[in-house]
Coordinates of C-alpha atoms and ligand atoms in Angstrom, one line a residue:
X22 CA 119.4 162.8 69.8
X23 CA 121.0 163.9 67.1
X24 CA 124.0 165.5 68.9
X25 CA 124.1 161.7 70.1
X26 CA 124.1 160.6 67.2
X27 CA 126.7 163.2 65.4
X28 CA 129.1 161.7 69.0
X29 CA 128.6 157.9 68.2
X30 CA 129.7 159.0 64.9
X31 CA 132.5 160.5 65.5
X32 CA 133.3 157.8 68.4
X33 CA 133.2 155.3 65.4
X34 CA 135.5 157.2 63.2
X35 CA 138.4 157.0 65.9
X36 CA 137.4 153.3 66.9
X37 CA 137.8 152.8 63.1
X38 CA 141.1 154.7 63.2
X39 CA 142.3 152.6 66.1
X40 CA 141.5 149.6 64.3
X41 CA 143.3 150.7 61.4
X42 CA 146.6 151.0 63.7
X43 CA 146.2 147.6 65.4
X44 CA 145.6 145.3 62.4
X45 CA 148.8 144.5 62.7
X46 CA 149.4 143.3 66.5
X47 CA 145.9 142.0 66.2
X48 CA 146.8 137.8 66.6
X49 CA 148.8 138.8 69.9
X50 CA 145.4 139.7 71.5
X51 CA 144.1 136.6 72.3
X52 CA 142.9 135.5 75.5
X53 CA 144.6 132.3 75.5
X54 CA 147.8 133.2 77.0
X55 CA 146.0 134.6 80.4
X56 CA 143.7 132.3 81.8
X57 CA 142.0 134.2 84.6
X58 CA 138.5 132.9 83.7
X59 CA 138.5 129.2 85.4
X60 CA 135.9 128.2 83.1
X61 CA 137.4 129.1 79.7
X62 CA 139.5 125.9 80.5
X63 CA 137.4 123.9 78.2
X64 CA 136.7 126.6 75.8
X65 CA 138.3 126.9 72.0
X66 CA 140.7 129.8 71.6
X67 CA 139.4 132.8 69.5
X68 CA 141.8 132.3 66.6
X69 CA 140.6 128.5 66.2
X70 CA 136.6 130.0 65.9
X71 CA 137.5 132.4 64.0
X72 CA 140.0 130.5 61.5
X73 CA 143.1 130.9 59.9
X74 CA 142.6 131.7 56.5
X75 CA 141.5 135.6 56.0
X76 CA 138.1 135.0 55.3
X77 CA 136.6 135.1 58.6
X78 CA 133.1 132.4 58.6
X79 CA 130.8 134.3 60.8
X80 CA 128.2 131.5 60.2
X81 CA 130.3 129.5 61.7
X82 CA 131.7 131.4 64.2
X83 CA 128.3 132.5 65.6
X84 CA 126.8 128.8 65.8
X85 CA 130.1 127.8 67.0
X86 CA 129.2 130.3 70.1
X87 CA 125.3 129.3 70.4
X88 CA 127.3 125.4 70.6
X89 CA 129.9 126.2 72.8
X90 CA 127.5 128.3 75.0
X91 CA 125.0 125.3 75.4
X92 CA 127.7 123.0 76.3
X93 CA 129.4 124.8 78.9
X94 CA 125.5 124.8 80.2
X95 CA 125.2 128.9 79.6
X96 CA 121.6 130.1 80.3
X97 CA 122.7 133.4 78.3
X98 CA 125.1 134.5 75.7
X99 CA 126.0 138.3 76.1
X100 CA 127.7 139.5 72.9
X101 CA 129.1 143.2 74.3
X102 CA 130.7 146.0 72.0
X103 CA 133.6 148.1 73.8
X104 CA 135.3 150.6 72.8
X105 CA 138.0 148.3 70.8
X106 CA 137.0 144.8 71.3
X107 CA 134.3 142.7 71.2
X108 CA 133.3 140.9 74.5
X109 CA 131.5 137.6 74.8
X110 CA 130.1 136.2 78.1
X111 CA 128.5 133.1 79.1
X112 CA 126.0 133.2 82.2
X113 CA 126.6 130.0 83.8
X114 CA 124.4 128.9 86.8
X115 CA 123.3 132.8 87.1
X116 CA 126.8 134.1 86.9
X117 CA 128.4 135.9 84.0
X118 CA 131.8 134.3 82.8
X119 CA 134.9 135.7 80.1
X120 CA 134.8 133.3 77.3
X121 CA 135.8 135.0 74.2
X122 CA 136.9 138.3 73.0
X123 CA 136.8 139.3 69.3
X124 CA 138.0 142.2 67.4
X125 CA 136.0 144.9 67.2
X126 CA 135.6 144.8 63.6
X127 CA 134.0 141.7 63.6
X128 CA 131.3 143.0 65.5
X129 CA 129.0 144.0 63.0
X130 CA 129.4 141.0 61.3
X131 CA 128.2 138.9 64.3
X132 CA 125.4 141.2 65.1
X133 CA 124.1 140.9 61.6
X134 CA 124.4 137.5 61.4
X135 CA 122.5 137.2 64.6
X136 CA 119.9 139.8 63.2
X137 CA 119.1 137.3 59.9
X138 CA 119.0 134.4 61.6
X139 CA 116.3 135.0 64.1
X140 CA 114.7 137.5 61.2
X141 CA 115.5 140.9 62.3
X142 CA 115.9 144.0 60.7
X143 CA 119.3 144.6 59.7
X144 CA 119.4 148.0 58.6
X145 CA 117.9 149.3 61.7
X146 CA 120.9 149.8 64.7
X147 CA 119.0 152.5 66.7
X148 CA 116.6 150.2 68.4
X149 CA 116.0 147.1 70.3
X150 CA 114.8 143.9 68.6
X151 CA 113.7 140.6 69.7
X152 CA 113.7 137.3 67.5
X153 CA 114.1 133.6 68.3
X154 CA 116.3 131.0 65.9
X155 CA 116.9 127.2 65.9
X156 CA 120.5 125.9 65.2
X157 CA 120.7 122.2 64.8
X158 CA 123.4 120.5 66.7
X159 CA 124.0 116.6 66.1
X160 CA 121.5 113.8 66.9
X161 CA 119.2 115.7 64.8
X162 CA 118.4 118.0 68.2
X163 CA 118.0 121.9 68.0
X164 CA 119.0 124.4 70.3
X165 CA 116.5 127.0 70.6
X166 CA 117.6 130.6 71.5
X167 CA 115.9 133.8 72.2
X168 CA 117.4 137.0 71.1
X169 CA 118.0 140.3 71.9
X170 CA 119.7 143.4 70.0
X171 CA 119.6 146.7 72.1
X172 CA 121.4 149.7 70.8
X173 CA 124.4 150.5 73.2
X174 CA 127.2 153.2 73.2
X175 CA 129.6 151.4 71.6
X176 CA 126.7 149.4 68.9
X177 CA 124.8 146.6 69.0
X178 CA 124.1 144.5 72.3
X179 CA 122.9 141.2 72.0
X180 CA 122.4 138.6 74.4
X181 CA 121.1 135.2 73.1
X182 CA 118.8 133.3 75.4
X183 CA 119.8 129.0 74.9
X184 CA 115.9 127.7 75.8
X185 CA 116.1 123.8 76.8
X186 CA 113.9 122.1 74.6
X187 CA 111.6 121.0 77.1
X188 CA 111.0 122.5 81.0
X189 CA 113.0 119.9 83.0
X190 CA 110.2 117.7 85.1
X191 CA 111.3 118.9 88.1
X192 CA 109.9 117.8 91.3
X193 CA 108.7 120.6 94.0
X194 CA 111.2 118.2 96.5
X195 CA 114.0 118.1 93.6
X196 CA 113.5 122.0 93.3
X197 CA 114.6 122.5 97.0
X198 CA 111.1 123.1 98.4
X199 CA 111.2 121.7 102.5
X200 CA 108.9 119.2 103.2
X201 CA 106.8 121.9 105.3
X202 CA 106.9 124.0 102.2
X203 CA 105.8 121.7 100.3
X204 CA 103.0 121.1 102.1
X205 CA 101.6 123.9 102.1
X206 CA 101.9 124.1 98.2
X207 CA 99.7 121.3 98.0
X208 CA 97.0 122.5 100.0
X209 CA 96.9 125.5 97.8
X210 CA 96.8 123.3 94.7
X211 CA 93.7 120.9 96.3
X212 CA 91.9 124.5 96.5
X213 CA 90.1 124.5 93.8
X214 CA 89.9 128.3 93.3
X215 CA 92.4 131.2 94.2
X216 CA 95.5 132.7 93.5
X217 CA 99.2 131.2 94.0
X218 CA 101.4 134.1 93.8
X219 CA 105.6 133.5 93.2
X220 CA 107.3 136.3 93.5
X221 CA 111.1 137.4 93.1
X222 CA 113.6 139.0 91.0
X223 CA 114.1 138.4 87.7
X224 CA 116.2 134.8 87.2
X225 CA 115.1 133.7 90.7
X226 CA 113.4 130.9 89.0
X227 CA 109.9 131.8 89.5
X228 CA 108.5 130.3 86.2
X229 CA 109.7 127.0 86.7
X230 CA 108.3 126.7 90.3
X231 CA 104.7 128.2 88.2
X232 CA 105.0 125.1 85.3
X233 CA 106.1 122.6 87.8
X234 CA 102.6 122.9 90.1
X235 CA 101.1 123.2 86.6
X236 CA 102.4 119.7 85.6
X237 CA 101.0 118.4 89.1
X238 CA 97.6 119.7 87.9
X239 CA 97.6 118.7 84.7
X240 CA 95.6 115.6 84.6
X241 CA 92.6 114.8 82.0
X242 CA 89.7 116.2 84.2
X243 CA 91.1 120.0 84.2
X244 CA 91.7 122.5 81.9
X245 CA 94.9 124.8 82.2
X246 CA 94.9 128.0 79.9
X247 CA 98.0 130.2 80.6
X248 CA 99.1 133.7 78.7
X249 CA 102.5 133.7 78.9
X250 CA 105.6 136.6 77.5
X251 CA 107.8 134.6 76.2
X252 CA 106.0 131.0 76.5
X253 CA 109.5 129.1 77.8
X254 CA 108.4 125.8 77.1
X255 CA 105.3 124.2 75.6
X256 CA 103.6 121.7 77.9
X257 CA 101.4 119.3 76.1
X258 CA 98.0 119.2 77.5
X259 CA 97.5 122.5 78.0
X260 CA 97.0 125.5 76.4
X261 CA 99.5 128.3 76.1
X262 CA 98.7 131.8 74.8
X263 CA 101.3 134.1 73.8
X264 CA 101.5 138.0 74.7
X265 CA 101.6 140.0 71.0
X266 CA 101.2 143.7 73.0
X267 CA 101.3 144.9 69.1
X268 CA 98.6 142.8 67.9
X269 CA 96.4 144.5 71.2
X270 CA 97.3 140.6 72.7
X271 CA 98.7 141.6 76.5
X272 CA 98.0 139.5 79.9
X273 CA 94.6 141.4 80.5
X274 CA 93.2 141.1 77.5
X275 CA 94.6 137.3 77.1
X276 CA 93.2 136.7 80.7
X277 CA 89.4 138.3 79.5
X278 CA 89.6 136.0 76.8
X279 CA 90.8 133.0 78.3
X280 CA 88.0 133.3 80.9
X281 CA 85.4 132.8 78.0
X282 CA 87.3 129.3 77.3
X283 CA 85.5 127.8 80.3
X284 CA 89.1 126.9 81.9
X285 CA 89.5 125.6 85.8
X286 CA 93.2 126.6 85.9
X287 CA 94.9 130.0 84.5
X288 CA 98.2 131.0 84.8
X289 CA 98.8 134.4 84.1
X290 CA 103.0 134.9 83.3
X291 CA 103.2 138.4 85.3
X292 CA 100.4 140.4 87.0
X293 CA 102.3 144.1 86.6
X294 CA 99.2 146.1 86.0
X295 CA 95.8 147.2 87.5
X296 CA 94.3 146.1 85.1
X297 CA 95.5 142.6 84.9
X298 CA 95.9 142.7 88.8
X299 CA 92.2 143.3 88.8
X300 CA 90.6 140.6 86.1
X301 CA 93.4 138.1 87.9
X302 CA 91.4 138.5 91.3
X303 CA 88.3 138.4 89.7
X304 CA 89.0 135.2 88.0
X305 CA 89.8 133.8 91.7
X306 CA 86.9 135.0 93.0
X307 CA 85.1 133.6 90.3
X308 CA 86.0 129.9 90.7
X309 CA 89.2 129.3 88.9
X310 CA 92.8 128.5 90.3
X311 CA 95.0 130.8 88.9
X312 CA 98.7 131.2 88.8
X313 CA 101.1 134.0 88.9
X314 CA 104.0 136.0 89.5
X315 CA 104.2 139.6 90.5
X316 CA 107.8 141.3 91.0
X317 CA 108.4 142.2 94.7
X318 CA 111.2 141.1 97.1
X319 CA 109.3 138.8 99.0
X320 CA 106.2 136.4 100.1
X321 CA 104.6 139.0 102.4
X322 CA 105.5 141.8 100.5
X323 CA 103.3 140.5 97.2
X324 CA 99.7 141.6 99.5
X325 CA 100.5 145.1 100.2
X326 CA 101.8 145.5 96.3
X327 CA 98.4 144.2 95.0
X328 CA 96.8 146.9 97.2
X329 CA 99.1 148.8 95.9
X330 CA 97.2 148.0 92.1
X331 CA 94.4 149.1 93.4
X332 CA 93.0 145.6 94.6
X333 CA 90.2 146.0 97.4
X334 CA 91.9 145.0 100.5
X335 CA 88.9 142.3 101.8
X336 CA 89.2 140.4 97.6
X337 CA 93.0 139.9 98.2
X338 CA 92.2 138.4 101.3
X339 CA 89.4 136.2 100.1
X340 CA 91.5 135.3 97.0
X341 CA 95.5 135.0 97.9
X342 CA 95.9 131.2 98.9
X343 CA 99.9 130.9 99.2
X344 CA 102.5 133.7 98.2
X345 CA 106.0 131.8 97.4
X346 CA 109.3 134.1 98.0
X347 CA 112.5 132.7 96.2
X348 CA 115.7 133.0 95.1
X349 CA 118.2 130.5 93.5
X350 CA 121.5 129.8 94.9
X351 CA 124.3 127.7 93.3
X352 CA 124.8 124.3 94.6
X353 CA 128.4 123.1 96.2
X354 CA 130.1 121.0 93.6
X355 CA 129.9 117.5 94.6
X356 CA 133.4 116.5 93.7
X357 CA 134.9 119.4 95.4
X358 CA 133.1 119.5 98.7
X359 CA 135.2 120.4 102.0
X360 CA 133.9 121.5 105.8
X361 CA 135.3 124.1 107.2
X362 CA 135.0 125.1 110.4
X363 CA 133.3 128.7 111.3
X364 CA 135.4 131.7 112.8
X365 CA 134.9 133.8 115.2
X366 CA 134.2 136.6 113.3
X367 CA 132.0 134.8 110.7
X368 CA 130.0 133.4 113.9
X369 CA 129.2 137.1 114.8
X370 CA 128.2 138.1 111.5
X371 CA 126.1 135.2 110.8
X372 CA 124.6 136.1 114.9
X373 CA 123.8 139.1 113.0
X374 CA 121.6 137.8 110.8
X375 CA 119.0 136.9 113.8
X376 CA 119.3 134.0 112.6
X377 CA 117.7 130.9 114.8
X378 CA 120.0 128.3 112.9
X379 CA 121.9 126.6 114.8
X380 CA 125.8 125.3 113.5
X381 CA 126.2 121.7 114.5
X382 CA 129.7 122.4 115.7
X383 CA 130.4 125.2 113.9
X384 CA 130.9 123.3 110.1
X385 CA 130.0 124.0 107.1
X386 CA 131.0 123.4 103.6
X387 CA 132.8 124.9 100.8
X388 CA 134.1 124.2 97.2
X389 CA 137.4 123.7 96.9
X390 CA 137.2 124.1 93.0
X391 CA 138.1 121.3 90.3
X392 CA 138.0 120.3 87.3
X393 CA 134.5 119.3 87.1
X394 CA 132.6 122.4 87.7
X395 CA 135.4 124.7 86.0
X396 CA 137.3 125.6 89.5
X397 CA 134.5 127.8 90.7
X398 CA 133.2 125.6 93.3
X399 CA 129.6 125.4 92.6
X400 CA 127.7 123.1 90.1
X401 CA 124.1 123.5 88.9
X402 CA 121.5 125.6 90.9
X403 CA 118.5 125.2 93.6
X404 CA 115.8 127.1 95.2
X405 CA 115.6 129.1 98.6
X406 CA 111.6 129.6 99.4
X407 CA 109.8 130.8 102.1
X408 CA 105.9 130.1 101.7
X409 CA 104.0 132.3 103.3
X410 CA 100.0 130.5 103.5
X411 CA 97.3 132.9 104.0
X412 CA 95.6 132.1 106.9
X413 CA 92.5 134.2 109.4
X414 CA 95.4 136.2 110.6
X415 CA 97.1 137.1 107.5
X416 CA 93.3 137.8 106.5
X417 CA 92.7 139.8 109.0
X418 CA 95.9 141.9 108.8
X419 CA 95.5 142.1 104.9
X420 CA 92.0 143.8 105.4
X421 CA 93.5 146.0 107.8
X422 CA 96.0 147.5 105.4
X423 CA 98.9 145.8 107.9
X424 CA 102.3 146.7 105.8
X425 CA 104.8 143.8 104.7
X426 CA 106.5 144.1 107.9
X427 CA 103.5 143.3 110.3
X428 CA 102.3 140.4 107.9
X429 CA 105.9 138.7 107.8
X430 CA 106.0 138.8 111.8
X431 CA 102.6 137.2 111.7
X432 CA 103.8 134.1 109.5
X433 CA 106.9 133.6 111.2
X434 CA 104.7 133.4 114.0
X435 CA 102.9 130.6 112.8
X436 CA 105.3 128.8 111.4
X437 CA 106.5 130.4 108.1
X438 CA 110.2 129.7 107.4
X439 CA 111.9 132.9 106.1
X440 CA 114.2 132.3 102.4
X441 CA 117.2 133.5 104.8
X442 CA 116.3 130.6 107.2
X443 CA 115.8 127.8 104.4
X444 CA 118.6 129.1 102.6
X445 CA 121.1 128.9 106.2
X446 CA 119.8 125.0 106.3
X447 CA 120.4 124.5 103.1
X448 CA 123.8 125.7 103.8
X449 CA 124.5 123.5 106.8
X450 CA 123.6 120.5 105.1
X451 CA 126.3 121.6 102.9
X452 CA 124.1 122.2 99.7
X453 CA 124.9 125.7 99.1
X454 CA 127.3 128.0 100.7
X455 CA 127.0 130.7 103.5
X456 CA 128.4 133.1 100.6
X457 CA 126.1 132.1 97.9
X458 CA 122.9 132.8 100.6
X459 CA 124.1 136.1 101.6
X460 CA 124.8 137.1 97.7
X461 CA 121.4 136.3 96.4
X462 CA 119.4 137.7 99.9
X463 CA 121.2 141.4 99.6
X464 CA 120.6 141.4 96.0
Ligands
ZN509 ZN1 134.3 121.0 91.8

């Protein structure tokens, strides 16, 4: 560490060296005059956030980037030190964009002003911190955002989350759920104890499918408890318990307690332990509905993994009512939408897939790129699922240890649609793109 340290050092002596010698060709180093990233189009240039005049506003250049970020509809702000610049990205529909690039001595300047506003430590650079801050924009609304400050080779990291205000009332049809799937999600929710597992990556949008069935069940005669890390949005009517792992607060411990509340709904914001596995299944067994997500690939692979945490193999499959895979894709810009017709080539790798879709005359659609979603093509996001329902064959295969493999032939078998298969009819209706399905499956 401290050779690490005595390095870092010495790396910022010559960074501060190299400084020195550009101050003067600094203004030539703006981004403006190459335009490579399609959607900096609508995007100030550096020198206009950062000003004219030599004093340099860091309060207003940083909620000038929380502003700009929200309305270019980033998720995440990445503020990334290099070796001689300062690089700031915007995650836009799940994919990380240019949109500014600062000199690298005003990078401890941002950081810190990051650090006090969300109440951080400033002094401390060697390790990671987590705060939240509101800015208020106009119409006397607030952006919320989430922050993070990791130490990195070249300083500071810091990549501020922009929470909407308020979960979007989505829809399980407007999230991109079939209308199979979505029967199938209902049954589970009529159940009136058990577990509904989502599963996925993280980003695939697993949360929001949890608060949407939430919503559905939150009506006067039940009561939801959840114990959340981070709580994303507060739902009135129910009640939301945060995860403080240094107050002794983590999802088992919050679950134990919750189950003294008397609830008949618990969601649970990740079951990634034994111990939480355990109490979660217990709950289920016990007469309450409750709600997760656990981090595997996906739907069938979520049983073996809770054998995997040590869950008896005969409560999993008395408990597991649904397991929902997912992934989310960008959709095709509307204003930009073209068919194009399928090669050859693209035929045979598509044939390669095992895919059982079908290509009504070989079309399917693209975007062309325009002004309106910033030339890339796509505009806003939606969900690929497969739901895999536990039924007296999955049972029986759970209970006889069967791996992922054997339980995903099983549901296919009776009538499980694979995310592959949901996300190929999604693209032939032209609401996503070959592409985009083959990106997010391989990830
Ligand atoms: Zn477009």
């Amino acid at each position: 560490m401290a050779v690490k340290d005595k390095d870092k050092e010495k790396e910022k002596e010559k960074e501060k060296e190299k400084e020195a010698d550009k101050e003067e060709e600094k203004p030539k180093e703006k981004v403006k005059e190459k335009p490579k990233e399609k959607s900096r189009e609508d995007l100030p240039t550096e020198k206009e956030l950062i000003g004219s005049n030599k004093e340099v506003s860091i309060i207003r250049l940083v909620d000038a980037l929380v502003e700009h970020g929200f309305k270019a509809r980033a998720s995440d702000i990445h503020i990334e030190p290099e070796e001689d610049k300062v690089r700031v990205r915007f995650r836009i529909d799940g994919v990380l964009h240019d949109a500014f690039i600062f000199p690298k001595q005003l990078q401890s300047e941002i950081i810190t002003r990051i650090k006090v506003l969300s109440g951080l430590r400033t002094d401390e650079h060697q390790a990671a911190q987590d705060g939240r801050f509101k800015i208020p924009m106009d119409d006397s609304q607030f952006i919320d955002v989430r922050v993070s400050v990791a130490p990195t080779y070249y300083g500071e990291n810091s990549v501020m989350r922009i929470l909407a205000q308020q979960a979007q009332a989505y829809t399980l049809e407007m999230m991109g759920f079939s209308v199979k799937d979505r029967e199938r999600i209902e049954r589970a929710i009529k159940t009136p104890f058990g577990m509904i597992l989502c599963t996925g990556p993280t980003g695939s949008g697993k949360t929001t499918t949890l608060y949407t069935i939430i919503r559905i069940l939150n009506t006067a005669e039940v009561s939801i408890i959840t114990v959340e890390d981070p709580i994303e949005y507060s739902i009135p009517g129910i009640e939301q318990i945060q995860v403080n792992s240094r107050a002794g607060l983590t999802f088992a411990s919050g679950l134990r307690s919750i189950l003294r509340q008397d609830p008949n709904v618990i969601m649970v914001g990740e079951i990634r332990d034994e111990e939480t596995a355990g109490i979660a299944v217990n709950a289920a067994l016990t007469g309450h509905l409750v709600l997760s997500t656990i981090h595997t690939n996906d739907a069938p692979t979520t049983l073996p993994r809770l054998i995997d945490m040590k869950v008896e193999s005969f409560l999993i499959a008395s408990t597991v009512n649904i397991a929902i895979g997912q992934r989310l894709v960008r959709k095709i810009c509307s204003d930009c939408k073209t068919k194009e017709k399928l090669t050859e080539a693209e035929l045979k790798s598509l044939a390669d897939l095992h895919s059982e879709k079908s290509w009504d005359q070989n079309v399917y659609y693209v975007g062309k790129g325009c002004k309106s979603c910033g030339d890339s093509g796509y505009k806003g996001r939606i969900g690929i699922y497969e739901v895999l329902e536990v039924d007296d064959e999955i049972r029986q295969a759970i209970v006889r240890r069967a791996d992922a493999s054997d339980i995903k032939k099983i549901a296919i078998k009776n009538g499980m649609t694979t995310m592959l298969e949901d996300g190929l009819n999604k693209a032939s209706e032209g609401i996503t793109t070959i592409e985009e399905i083959l990106r997010v499956i391989h990830e």
